[in-house]
Each structure stands twice: as structure tokens, then as C-alpha cells.
Amino acid sequence: MASRTSSYKVVLLGEGRVGKTSLVLRFCRDTFVDGQPPTIQASCLERALRLGDKTVNLVIWDTAGQERFHALGPIYYRDADAALLVYDITDTDSFKRIQVWVRELRKMVGDSIQLSIAGNKSDLERQRVVSRQEAAEYADSVGAHYAETSAKQNRGLDELFSSMGKRLLASREEKLGSPALGSGPASTRRSRGAAMVLIDDEPPASSSSSRCC
Amino acid sequence: MPRPTMRTEITHTVNVVQKERGFFGGAAHQCVVTKYIIHVSLPSAGSAVPLEWQVARRYSHFRSNHAALSSMFNNLPKLPPKGMWDSKGLSSSSAGLAPPDPELIASRMVLLDAYLKQLLAIPAISGCTQMRTFLGAYQGMQPAWFEGLSRDSLARMTPLPDDLVESSASPASPATTPGAWGSAAADGASPALAHGHKGDGSGHASASALDPPPLEEFAPGAAGDNSAAQAIIREMGLLVSADAFAAQFPKLHFASQPDVAAGMVQRFLNGMEAAVAVAHPEVYPNGCTEGALWWARDVLEDRLLHRLHDHVFGVLAGEQQEDTELSDCLDALSDALTPAQLDVSAAFCDTRFNRWAAASAELRQIALRRTPRAKMDCVMQCVLQLKQGLLECLGAVGGAGPLGADELFPVFVYVVLSCNPPPLASDGP
């Protein structure tokens, strides 16, 4: 089968100031904004990833991390394929916050969403308060992939996103392969238009119209 | 690029109880008929958009299609005979509602499937209008959506009140070419195609907010890619079709059954898109690129929704009241609302740079726009103003750090709340 680009929606969740925006800017634009006014604004960016013979396109949606906008989360994650939960390794509250998100996601969208957890700001090792082991064990317990990242030093991001891409591909293939969804070409991706149309009216009469049964 | 060819697969059959007109004007009676559900797809050939739909056809449809093809082509594959089924069918219809023999139907289905595939393997046939019409490629554009549909077929798709289905008994017009229906229906609608053909400047002078923009005004920068789609839309009279559909639309009483009406629009648009995708080779020999197809769909959608606006927006029960209540709430709120309450950082409150007034002005345009896309565009313009404002504010204070949703979103919420654009509830998602 020829390689085909699959597009996935990824929603970024996490407390304000943990580096969500920096992470996505680094990954998609390879820039880090530190000490100078920003020139790029990011609220939705995308990047294609090459994984073996397949290409995966990740469309990453940034969200507002402030607690007061928490209620708007479902607008973003409802139809997302993956969620990237970001916390700051120097901030315990931000780690607690992602646990709230995980509970909410599992409750609202179940297992249909791939979870990744990123402990960001790994360059600030000396101020670390959330241990690597604690976070990894937590991620394991909720079926999430875990990675430590530094948007500033560009560490851990490629591994994080390519793992996410691989798991998204695998889960889609699993879905397509299952007989319940019908076989092959009928289930090709269609980004617009809703359910398949059933045309059930008389074909226009041709010249020799014999009307019976 | 190869032209897309249609592929078919008869996936299953359905038995439906149907009212049959008696022979020679005899009394109508009910009988069970079998419909073969044909899955039709236009596989993605290079850049073409994968497109698929299902069409329900009875054996008699196969037979009349075969007869029509026989008059145009030689050496057709043989249509599987109805054979012994005839006697069974006859007895079952006289007996009333006995279902047809499932084994016979199953073997017939396999034979018909093979027959269809043989037919479509002949390029001249798979490309001809008769065959495509049989497979429902143009169906979306026909008045049958409203008039020719049997009660039965509608009932199985969506519940529909009686008065709608009963409204007209006239059979679907023999629209073997889609353009024929398009121009036939034109007298009931506004002369839409005039936009496309005339070159004088009077069109612009008389254009009001109520008239959809002419075809040329869509995506002017990308005309090269879209000229094919433009030609197809003109040649097939699709704008006229859209207008005629819009003229029929009020019959659906959107407010009393929004889902049905929305479903009709969706199917109509899908039908138009299919028509563009399989457009005649003589109009555009190389088919349409994916981009041009999207463009065509957008143009037709805008055209249609522009005309449907007054029948769709603000017509649901309680919608206008909701609008008023929400607006009153926001008015009351705006006296007490401060940016700080929404976590908007002080750096962004500098009115010299933040562009909140401009963003609000963009947002207020939403009430004047008549298509969802145009309304969405107002929101986008608003956000772009805010983003630019944030950058300039940060620049002014020598601020640093990334600019993402943490920064933008609170500002956006603040501007929406304080601007209170009407009508927020019915224009919202």
C-alpha cells in the first residue's frame, strides 16, 4: 500500500507558564523565545513527521492554561486524537494539574485519546521538585507515554512526538483492521461532509420505461 | 492526471413495502420490493478527493438502464435475467406482503454486482451520463430531493411530517443532463448565471448585501487552479441549481425540523460536489485537482447558505429570546468587567497598541455576514488584530517570552464579552 499522510489533532493541556507554547514553537518552528520580544505567535501549529514509510501530520492546538478557563477544555479535546499534558518539573502544582486533566479526559472521552505527559524545563535540574520516577510511574498507571523535555535546549521533543505519532498510527491501523468498521476503501478519510449519502429516489426515466415491479 | 473512474460494490439489499401504482390506472396496492444498495466510490486518483455515496436501485432500474445503454452501445455485458424470480415475485405481490426469497435475492445480488463491474470496465460506459445518472452521481441536484422522493425512502432516512412528502406528486423531471434541470428551474430563481457571463460593470453597482458575490470574487489569487472548477460550475448550471434548491428550501420548515433540513443541505452539497468530480470530459479534459474541488465546494456552499441565511439563522424556537437574554447579560456584565478579572496581563492593556477597538469592530461585522464561512472570517480577523496587538504591546514594554494561548485567549474572551456582538447565541457554534 502506498504511503499516505494521516493528520491528527493534538491538544496541549497544562497550567499556565509551564512552557506549552514554547514546546510547540520549538517542535514546529525550531525557535525558542527567551529574553527578546516574540515574533511568532502560536495557537495552532502543525508539523509533519516521517515515521518509516509513513508520514504523520500533527496539528497541535495550544490552550489557555489559566484555571478559570478550565471549563472550555472540552471544546478543544472533544475531537482530539491525542493530548499532550505538560507540567513544569520545578512546580508541584503543575504536576497535580495534569492529573486533574487525565481524570477528566478519561471520564469524558475514554480511551479514544492517546495521552502523553511531558515534564518540561528539564534544563532546570537543580530546581527540580517532581522526581522523574514519580512522574514515570504515574504516567504508566494511566496508560500515558512519559518524557522529560527542555524546549529551551531542544531536548526530548523529537522522541516525545515521534512516540506519539507511532502510537497514533498504530491505533488507527488497529481500528481500520477491525471488521466492525467494514473493509478497505470505504473507510478512507474524509475531512468534510458528514455520514455517507444514500440516494434512494427513482433514477430519471429513460426512453424505454417499462413500469413493473 | 488520470480521471477518476467510479467503482461500485453492491453491499446489501433491503426489502421495503412500497405503494405501487396499478397498471392502466388501476387501484394502488402495496407490495414488497427489493432494493440493491450500491456503494459507489471515486477512489483518490493522485490528487482527486475520495468521494463515496450509496444508491438504492431496484431490478427494474437495472433493466431500464440496460435498455437505455443498449440503444447507445454495442456488445454490452448481459444483464442477469430475472428468471424464475418472476413467478415468485408475482405471487408474492398478489399475496400482499410476503418477502422475496432471500437465497434468490442473494444470488441475484452477486450476478448484478459482477454485471455492474463489467459495465464500468468499459470506459465509454463508465463515462456516459446515463450510467452516471443511474449510479446517482448527479442526484443531489435534482428536484427529486423534494418532489420525487417516496414517503418510504424518506421515512427510512429521516422522520418527516406528512405535509412535506404529500406536497407534490409530479415525477422527477427526466434530467439526463444536469444542466437541463438547472436551466429549467432558472425561471423560479434569480438569474444567477448572469454574473458569470456579462462583462459590464452594472452588476457591481446594483449588488447589495443580499446578493451572493459573483463567481469571480472567490479566491481571486488562485484563479489558475480553479478555472476548471469555475468552468464546470458554469457549464452545469450549478449556481442556478443552488438557487433553485434555496428557493425550495422554505418548504422544509427548518425551524420545525432543523436536522432534516440540515441533512438535505448536506446531501445536496455532496451531490453537487460529486457532479463536479465526475464532470464531463468535454468541459475539462483533465479532471479537477483536489484544490479546485474544495474551491468548487466552498463556492457552491457559500452560494447556497447565503440564500438560506434568513431561513436558518435565528428561526429556531426561543433563539431570538436567547440572543436578547445573552446580550442583556453581557451588557450588565460589561460595566463591572475588567481585563484583570480574566487574567489579562497589564502589559496588554495599553490602548495605544492593543487594537481591542479594531478587533471589536471586526467581530461586530458578524451580524452582517450571511454565510458561516464569512462569519468565521470575522472571528479570524478579530483574532489577527488581537495577535498583532499583543505583539506590539510586548514590544512596547520590551517584554519577552512566547506568545500562545495563555496570552491570547484571555484577551479574546475579554473582547468578546465587552464587545457583545449581536446575535451571539444564534451565530455561535
XYZ file of C-alpha atoms in Angstrom:
642
model
C 0.000 0.000 0.000
C 1.307 3.439 -0.886
C 2.269 5.719 1.945
C -0.434 8.150 2.907
C -0.320 11.166 5.144
C -2.551 10.937 8.156
C -3.445 14.068 10.052
C -4.044 14.079 13.768
C -5.287 16.708 16.147
C -3.206 17.084 19.272
C -4.376 19.260 22.121
C -1.867 20.800 24.536
C -3.043 20.957 28.122
C -1.346 22.144 31.282
C -1.065 25.012 33.684
C -0.023 28.486 32.571
C 3.730 29.143 32.339
C 4.778 25.501 32.192
C 6.036 26.006 28.666
C 3.254 24.618 26.474
C 3.695 27.328 23.892
C 7.498 27.120 23.980
C 7.305 23.390 23.462
C 5.132 23.610 20.380
C 7.106 26.534 18.971
C 10.339 24.611 19.397
C 8.927 21.478 17.823
C 7.124 23.113 14.914
C 9.352 26.122 14.225
C 12.582 25.204 15.954
C 12.674 28.506 17.804
C 12.869 29.344 21.445
C 11.871 32.751 22.736
C 13.977 33.814 25.670
C 14.804 37.361 26.612
C 13.504 39.047 23.492
C 10.091 40.002 22.245
C 8.462 37.154 20.320
C 7.956 37.371 16.598
C 5.876 34.278 16.172
C 2.571 33.695 17.817
C 1.309 30.200 18.194
C -2.142 28.956 18.940
C -2.360 26.245 16.326
C 0.702 24.928 14.535
C 1.405 21.816 12.577
C 4.362 19.699 11.659
C 4.787 16.622 9.529
C 6.793 13.737 10.960
C 8.358 10.986 8.920
C 7.952 7.578 10.567
C 9.329 4.749 8.448
C 7.428 4.765 5.173
C 4.596 6.802 6.609
C 4.125 10.486 7.187
C 2.182 11.755 10.139
C 0.913 15.291 10.297
C 0.423 16.604 13.810
C -1.854 19.607 14.180
C -1.150 20.976 17.621
C -3.628 23.203 19.429
C -2.388 25.347 22.250
C -4.862 26.117 25.029
C -5.042 28.711 27.780
C -3.665 27.219 30.975
C -5.319 29.542 33.439
C -7.578 27.739 35.864
C -10.539 29.996 35.111
C -10.675 28.787 31.514
C -10.662 25.151 32.518
C -14.336 24.758 31.639
C -13.557 25.475 27.990
C -11.327 22.408 27.746
C -13.921 20.138 26.112
C -14.149 22.463 23.111
C -10.532 21.582 22.382
C -10.169 17.972 23.428
C -13.524 16.594 22.309
C -12.385 15.635 18.827
C -8.649 15.416 19.519
C -6.684 12.273 18.674
C -4.021 12.898 21.274
C -3.477 15.063 24.318
C -0.077 16.317 25.400
C -0.134 17.144 29.100
C 2.687 19.449 30.089
C 3.928 20.220 33.576
C 6.948 22.046 34.922
C 9.398 19.800 36.824
C 10.077 22.706 39.184
C 6.409 23.139 40.095
C 4.416 20.530 42.041
C 1.094 22.267 41.426
C 1.530 21.976 37.697
C 2.070 18.225 38.095
C -1.110 17.957 40.161
C -2.941 19.891 37.499
C -2.200 17.362 34.766
C -3.630 14.643 36.996
C -6.883 16.586 37.014
C -6.760 16.720 33.222
C -6.082 12.992 32.935
C -9.065 12.135 35.126
C -11.281 14.467 33.145
C -10.098 13.144 29.774
C -10.596 9.516 30.732
C -14.054 10.324 32.011
C -15.161 12.451 29.075
C -13.504 10.847 26.050
C -12.389 7.475 27.444
C -9.641 5.572 25.702
C -10.187 7.141 22.311
C -7.453 9.685 23.017
C -3.708 8.975 23.214
C -2.087 10.546 26.249
C 1.461 11.857 26.521
C 2.929 13.534 29.554
C 5.860 15.905 29.258
C 7.883 17.107 32.232
C 9.201 20.342 30.791
C 12.086 22.592 31.833
C 14.440 19.653 32.363
C 17.256 22.172 31.973
C 16.388 23.460 35.441
C 17.503 20.232 37.107
C 18.722 21.963 40.242
C 15.267 23.362 40.992
C 13.508 20.081 40.334
C 10.705 19.160 42.747
C 8.885 16.440 40.792
C 11.053 13.352 40.520
C 11.429 11.530 37.261
C 10.437 8.263 38.895
C 7.230 9.615 40.406
C 6.115 11.072 37.089
C 7.040 7.962 35.095
C 5.133 5.734 37.498
C 2.126 7.980 37.337
C 2.198 8.043 33.522
C 2.457 4.269 33.481
C -0.541 3.921 35.774
C -2.780 5.923 33.436
C -1.516 4.456 30.167
C 0.330 7.567 29.073
C 3.713 7.929 27.426
C 6.161 9.893 29.520
C 9.114 12.039 28.519
C 11.154 14.823 30.038
C 11.727 17.763 27.772
C 13.501 21.046 27.540
C 12.072 23.416 24.987
C 14.956 25.762 25.738
C 17.692 23.250 24.996
C 15.615 21.286 22.487
C 15.891 18.025 24.393
C 13.432 15.150 24.380
C 10.981 16.688 21.936
C 11.664 14.516 18.910
C 11.375 11.356 20.962
C 8.169 12.613 22.585
C 6.408 13.482 19.356
C 7.597 10.527 17.326
C 6.398 8.172 20.033
C 3.067 9.959 19.940
C 2.942 9.648 16.150
C 3.740 5.943 16.262
C 1.029 5.238 18.771
C -1.494 7.273 16.775
C -0.650 5.308 13.642
C -0.873 2.013 15.458
C -4.257 2.819 16.932
C -5.629 3.931 13.590
C -4.397 0.773 11.917
C -5.984 -1.266 14.639
C -9.273 0.494 14.022
C -9.114 0.099 10.262
C -8.211 -3.550 10.555
C -11.157 -4.464 12.702
C -14.020 -5.998 10.722
C -16.649 -3.987 12.536
C -15.834 -0.896 10.536
C -16.117 -2.503 7.133
C -13.221 -3.252 4.886
C -10.789 -1.198 2.962
C -11.664 1.671 0.697
C -14.995 2.525 2.247
C -13.316 3.898 5.307
C -10.971 6.358 3.650
C -10.578 9.590 5.496
C -12.987 12.290 4.535
C -12.486 15.571 6.206
C -15.684 17.227 5.127
C -19.243 16.167 4.632
C -20.963 14.046 7.208
C -22.196 10.472 7.009
C -22.344 8.722 3.688
C -25.221 9.738 1.474
C -27.824 7.169 0.498
C -29.522 8.117 -2.734
C -32.863 6.419 -2.842
C -35.086 8.021 -5.395
C -36.152 6.909 -8.829
C -33.462 7.253 -11.459
C -34.653 9.649 -14.135
C -36.821 7.735 -16.582
C -35.082 6.651 -19.742
C -36.865 6.473 -23.079
C -37.887 2.850 -22.783
C -39.692 2.929 -19.491
C -41.324 -0.326 -18.660
C -43.017 0.073 -15.347
C -43.467 -3.108 -13.476
C -42.497 -4.480 -10.130
C -3.603 13.024 -14.091
C -5.994 10.147 -14.714
C -9.651 10.956 -14.497
C -11.354 9.343 -11.552
C -13.432 6.342 -12.508
C -16.347 5.179 -10.475
C -16.140 1.890 -8.640
C -19.141 0.022 -7.438
C -19.928 -2.707 -4.971
C -23.407 -3.965 -4.212
C -23.103 -4.281 -0.473
C -26.525 -5.459 0.602
C -30.205 -5.390 -0.214
C -33.203 -4.002 1.574
C -36.805 -5.112 1.309
C -39.276 -2.294 1.577
C -43.009 -2.086 1.495
C -43.958 0.255 -1.256
C -47.116 1.583 -2.745
C -47.328 0.661 -6.414
C -49.462 2.416 -8.916
C -51.814 -0.093 -10.544
C -51.489 -0.934 -14.227
C -53.587 1.168 -16.588
C -54.729 3.423 -13.819
C -55.898 0.588 -11.579
C -56.034 0.936 -7.835
C -52.755 1.333 -5.964
C -51.637 -1.604 -3.883
C -48.803 -2.381 -1.525
C -46.062 -4.838 -2.281
C -42.618 -5.785 -1.082
C -39.821 -4.651 -3.345
C -36.129 -5.400 -3.109
C -33.594 -2.626 -3.454
C -29.927 -3.266 -4.111
C -27.707 -0.891 -2.219
C -24.797 0.045 -4.448
C -21.756 1.574 -2.831
C -20.236 3.978 -5.337
C -16.797 5.446 -4.828
C -14.461 7.664 -6.730
C -11.104 6.476 -5.484
C -8.500 9.080 -4.843
C -6.537 9.169 -8.087
C -3.444 11.171 -7.301
C -4.878 14.411 -6.073
C -8.578 13.753 -6.563
C -10.764 13.786 -3.497
C -12.080 10.399 -2.439
C -15.794 10.577 -2.742
C -18.402 7.968 -1.955
C -22.094 7.501 -1.620
C -24.703 4.801 -1.735
C -27.527 4.443 -4.150
C -30.577 2.185 -3.898
C -31.771 0.588 -7.159
C -34.395 -1.985 -7.993
C -34.115 -4.674 -10.635
C -36.441 -2.693 -12.872
C -33.999 0.225 -12.677
C -31.211 -2.054 -13.835
C -33.369 -3.171 -16.715
C -34.317 0.287 -17.927
C -30.722 1.424 -17.570
C -29.625 -1.559 -19.600
C -32.201 -0.761 -22.255
C -31.019 2.830 -22.453
C -27.378 1.748 -22.721
C -28.268 -0.799 -25.421
C -29.521 1.991 -27.618
C -26.100 3.704 -27.365
C -23.545 0.886 -27.207
C -22.955 -2.494 -28.768
C -21.620 -5.617 -27.077
C -22.891 -4.879 -23.615
C -22.400 -7.494 -20.937
C -25.550 -9.499 -20.459
C -27.980 -8.281 -17.845
C -28.630 -11.155 -15.439
C -32.170 -12.327 -16.191
C -34.889 -12.062 -13.672
C -35.639 -15.711 -14.483
C -37.708 -17.812 -12.160
C -37.913 -14.923 -9.766
C -40.724 -13.509 -11.900
C -43.236 -16.129 -10.907
C -42.289 -15.846 -7.257
C -42.380 -12.097 -7.384
C -45.760 -12.107 -8.999
C -47.246 -14.469 -6.493
C -45.776 -12.594 -3.573
C -47.150 -9.282 -4.729
C -50.583 -10.751 -5.272
C -50.354 -12.410 -1.878
C -49.623 -8.976 -0.440
C -46.543 -8.628 1.682
C -44.638 -11.905 1.565
C -40.891 -11.158 1.449
C -38.939 -12.328 -1.606
C -36.884 -15.493 -1.355
C -33.607 -14.449 0.330
C -31.487 -17.041 -1.465
C -32.634 -15.940 -4.865
C -32.032 -12.324 -3.942
C -28.538 -13.160 -2.723
C -27.556 -14.909 -5.950
C -29.117 -12.095 -7.985
C -27.086 -9.598 -5.993
C -23.829 -11.373 -6.824
C -24.713 -11.506 -10.523
C -25.774 -7.861 -10.642
C -22.589 -6.846 -8.865
C -20.474 -8.636 -11.443
C -22.580 -7.157 -14.235
C -22.073 -3.611 -12.937
C -18.336 -4.126 -12.674
C -18.198 -5.404 -16.257
C -20.128 -2.353 -17.422
C -17.865 0.101 -15.658
C -14.774 -1.571 -17.027
C -15.793 -0.134 -20.400
C -14.511 3.453 -20.352
C -17.138 4.806 -22.726
C -19.873 3.491 -20.498
C -18.409 4.484 -17.161
C -18.045 7.988 -18.559
C -21.501 8.374 -20.034
C -24.238 10.412 -18.477
C -26.774 7.608 -18.496
C -24.549 5.343 -16.420
C -23.584 8.076 -14.014
C -27.164 9.095 -13.575
C -28.075 5.508 -12.817
C -25.364 5.470 -10.149
C -26.710 8.652 -8.637
C -23.776 10.899 -9.441
C -25.998 13.864 -10.226
C -28.836 13.024 -7.951
C -28.001 15.717 -5.479
C -29.028 18.361 -7.928
C -32.415 17.129 -8.858
C -35.716 18.446 -7.600
C -36.434 14.888 -6.595
C -34.908 15.785 -3.272
C -38.207 17.421 -2.569
C -40.715 16.113 -5.022
C -39.853 12.725 -6.373
C -38.926 11.052 -3.113
C -41.288 8.386 -1.996
C -42.619 8.520 1.513
C -40.928 5.238 2.141
C -37.454 6.294 1.199
C -37.684 9.490 3.196
C -39.078 7.738 6.223
C -36.122 5.411 6.382
C -33.609 8.211 6.225
C -35.199 10.777 8.482
C -38.603 11.264 10.008
C -40.525 13.804 8.007
C -44.005 15.189 8.539
C -46.715 14.174 6.102
C -47.437 17.543 4.616
C -43.980 17.760 3.104
C -43.959 14.464 1.291
C -47.516 14.822 0.069
C -46.945 18.304 -1.288
C -46.238 17.305 -4.848
C -46.930 14.206 -6.852
C -45.163 15.246 -10.022
C -42.458 12.784 -11.028
C -38.861 13.877 -11.204
C -38.052 15.550 -14.465
C -36.050 13.383 -16.860
C -32.830 15.177 -16.125
C -30.397 13.076 -18.059
C -28.142 16.094 -18.237
C -27.859 18.109 -15.066
C -27.692 21.353 -16.962
C -31.128 20.749 -18.376
C -32.693 20.789 -14.984
C -30.603 23.744 -13.972
C -31.902 25.976 -16.727
C -35.428 24.654 -16.476
C -35.523 25.702 -12.880
C -33.986 29.065 -13.512
C -37.245 30.908 -14.036
C -38.221 30.263 -10.460
C -34.955 31.594 -9.107
C -32.955 34.714 -9.652
C -30.852 34.833 -12.817
C -27.703 33.763 -11.141
C -25.622 32.816 -14.126
C -25.774 36.352 -15.426
C -22.917 37.097 -13.060
C -20.697 34.716 -14.869
C -21.305 35.817 -18.435
C -21.726 39.519 -18.678
C -18.831 41.888 -18.683
C -20.435 45.291 -17.981
C -19.993 46.977 -14.653
C -23.662 47.290 -13.775
C -23.619 44.140 -11.698
C -21.444 45.690 -9.057
C -23.467 48.860 -8.821
C -26.661 47.020 -8.073
C -25.112 44.399 -5.834
C -26.439 44.611 -2.309
C -25.615 42.612 0.788
C -28.442 40.289 -0.194
C -26.877 39.174 -3.453
C -24.227 36.500 -3.277
C -20.937 37.667 -4.734
C -20.255 36.653 -8.333
C -18.166 33.618 -9.043
C -15.049 35.609 -9.906
C -14.824 37.183 -6.488
C -13.968 33.941 -4.766
C -10.294 33.415 -4.103
C -9.130 35.760 -6.863
C -5.482 34.916 -6.267
C -5.873 31.253 -7.102
C -7.750 31.592 -10.360
C -5.404 29.347 -12.340
C -6.071 26.261 -10.324
C -9.762 26.970 -10.084
C -10.598 27.874 -13.646
C -11.526 24.251 -14.294
C -13.939 24.152 -11.388
C -15.287 27.524 -12.438
C -15.930 26.259 -15.960
C -17.673 23.168 -14.647
C -19.866 25.174 -12.298
C -20.899 27.401 -15.205
C -21.345 24.679 -17.748
C -23.501 22.566 -15.497
C -25.533 25.463 -14.183
C -24.682 24.577 -10.605
C -25.232 28.089 -9.304
C -28.717 28.000 -10.735
C -29.239 24.624 -9.108
C -28.152 26.043 -5.778
C -30.504 28.982 -6.156
C -33.383 26.739 -7.098
C -32.659 24.498 -4.141
C -32.658 27.560 -1.908
C -35.992 28.622 -3.364
C -37.433 25.220 -2.457
C -35.852 25.188 0.975
C -38.545 27.088 2.910
C -40.871 24.138 2.202
C -38.778 22.140 4.622
C -39.743 24.388 7.539
C -36.298 24.454 9.017
C -37.434 25.634 12.419
C -39.706 22.649 12.959
C -37.160 20.062 11.815
C -33.658 21.504 11.713
C -31.933 18.113 11.464
C -33.903 17.046 8.425
C -33.311 20.346 6.705
C -29.607 20.315 7.553
C -29.388 16.753 6.231
C -30.998 17.828 2.970
C -28.485 20.637 2.546
C -25.614 18.271 3.272
C -26.817 15.765 0.713
C -27.441 18.438 -1.851
C -23.908 19.772 -1.439
C -22.448 16.271 -1.612
C -24.388 15.722 -4.805
C -23.039 18.918 -6.316
C -19.527 18.006 -5.305
C -19.930 14.608 -6.913
C -21.189 16.302 -10.050
C -18.072 18.462 -10.220
C -15.809 15.494 -9.552
C -17.240 13.433 -12.400
C -17.812 16.382 -14.715
C -17.888 15.734 -18.394
C -14.574 15.286 -20.132
C -15.586 17.727 -22.836
C -15.823 20.507 -20.277
C -12.469 19.906 -18.744
C -10.422 17.059 -20.147
C -8.036 16.567 -17.264
C -10.429 16.460 -14.367
C -10.227 18.656 -11.340
C -7.399 18.977 -8.876
C -8.197 18.472 -5.236
C -7.748 22.159 -4.552
C -10.163 23.101 -7.309
C -12.694 20.624 -5.971
C -12.528 22.109 -2.498
C -12.843 25.516 -4.048
C -15.918 24.479 -6.010
C -17.498 23.028 -2.920
C -16.813 26.224 -0.979
C -18.255 28.400 -3.713
C -21.410 26.334 -4.005
C -21.778 26.073 -0.248
C -21.415 29.828 0.165
C -23.842 30.475 -2.613
C -26.434 28.184 -1.096
C -26.009 29.216 2.527
C -26.060 32.870 1.573
C -29.536 32.362 0.156
C -30.641 30.171 3.047
C -29.484 32.597 5.710
C -32.850 34.101 6.557
C -34.466 30.690 6.748
C -31.818 29.267 9.034
C -30.415 31.880 11.403
C -32.479 32.982 14.345
C -35.555 30.990 13.350
C -35.467 28.224 15.945
C -37.955 28.447 18.768
C -36.573 30.621 21.520
C -33.441 31.517 19.586
C -34.188 35.205 19.399
C -35.107 35.297 23.039
C -31.831 33.588 23.898
C -29.994 36.210 21.885
C -31.705 39.016 23.740
C -31.152 37.472 27.148
C -27.494 36.790 26.481
C -26.997 40.273 25.167
C -28.669 41.808 28.228
C -26.496 39.697 30.495
C -23.344 40.858 28.779
C -24.482 44.468 28.895
C -24.938 44.202 32.631
C -21.619 42.421 32.966
C -19.616 44.859 30.895
C -19.944 47.625 33.497
C -18.120 45.548 36.069
C -15.828 43.529 33.827
C -12.133 44.307 33.969
C -9.317 42.710 31.971
C -7.576 41.713 35.186
C -10.512 39.530 36.161
C -9.812 37.428 33.097
C -6.073 37.138 33.733
C -5.242 39.620 31.009
C -1.782 40.856 31.877
C -1.380 44.580 32.426
C 1.113 44.778 29.586
C -1.656 44.050 27.108
C -3.997 46.767 28.337
C -2.178 49.652 26.682
C -4.850 51.015 24.375
C -2.261 52.629 22.105
C -1.124 49.205 20.952
C -3.614 46.538 21.904
C -6.074 47.012 18.993
C -9.081 45.987 21.041
C -11.260 48.555 19.296
C -10.282 47.237 15.876
C -10.831 43.657 16.991
C -14.295 44.538 18.326
C -15.162 46.243 15.049
C -14.178 43.114 13.119
C -16.296 40.997 15.426
C -19.361 43.194 15.089
C -19.325 42.582 11.341
C -20.526 39.073 12.092
C -24.164 40.177 12.114
C -23.838 41.489 8.551
C -22.292 38.329 7.138
C -24.627 35.773 5.685
C -22.598 32.585 5.346
C -20.952 30.581 8.125
C -17.621 30.946 6.364
C -17.923 34.722 6.239
C -18.934 34.811 9.890
C -15.970 32.651 10.787
C -13.790 35.015 8.820
C -14.902 37.884 11.091
C -13.721 35.910 14.116
C -10.403 35.204 12.391
C -9.901 38.874 11.575
C -10.667 39.743 15.180
C -8.075 37.249 16.414
C -5.470 38.506 13.948
C -5.947 42.052 15.220
C -5.548 40.850 18.792
C -2.403 38.867 17.984
C -0.835 41.853 16.294
C -1.857 43.999 19.248
C -0.266 41.584 21.712
C 2.990 41.638 19.777
C 3.072 45.409 19.713
C 2.216 45.674 23.411
C 5.017 43.283 24.272
C 7.382 45.192 22.036
C 6.472 48.443 23.777
C 7.348 47.160 27.235
C 10.354 45.186 25.999
C 8.590 42.056 27.132
C 9.837 38.589 26.478
C 8.517 35.080 26.371
C 6.407 33.163 23.952
C 3.025 34.298 22.794
C 0.499 31.491 22.901
C -2.950 30.621 24.064
C -2.101 31.611 27.661
C -1.717 35.185 26.464
C -4.156 35.382 23.600
C -7.154 33.559 24.954
C -7.931 35.797 27.951
C -7.746 38.839 25.708
C -10.061 37.238 23.178
C -12.618 36.340 25.838
C -12.436 39.848 27.245
C -13.029 41.418 23.849
C -15.942 39.114 23.025
C -17.615 39.809 26.355
C -17.149 43.549 26.276
C -17.980 43.942 22.601
C -21.166 41.889 22.903
C -21.613 41.306 19.183
C -25.190 40.564 18.171
C -26.597 37.953 17.815
C -24.145 35.884 19.834
C -26.302 32.882 20.646
C -27.618 32.054 17.190
C -24.356 32.836 15.385
C -22.367 30.792 17.855
C -21.374 27.190 17.264
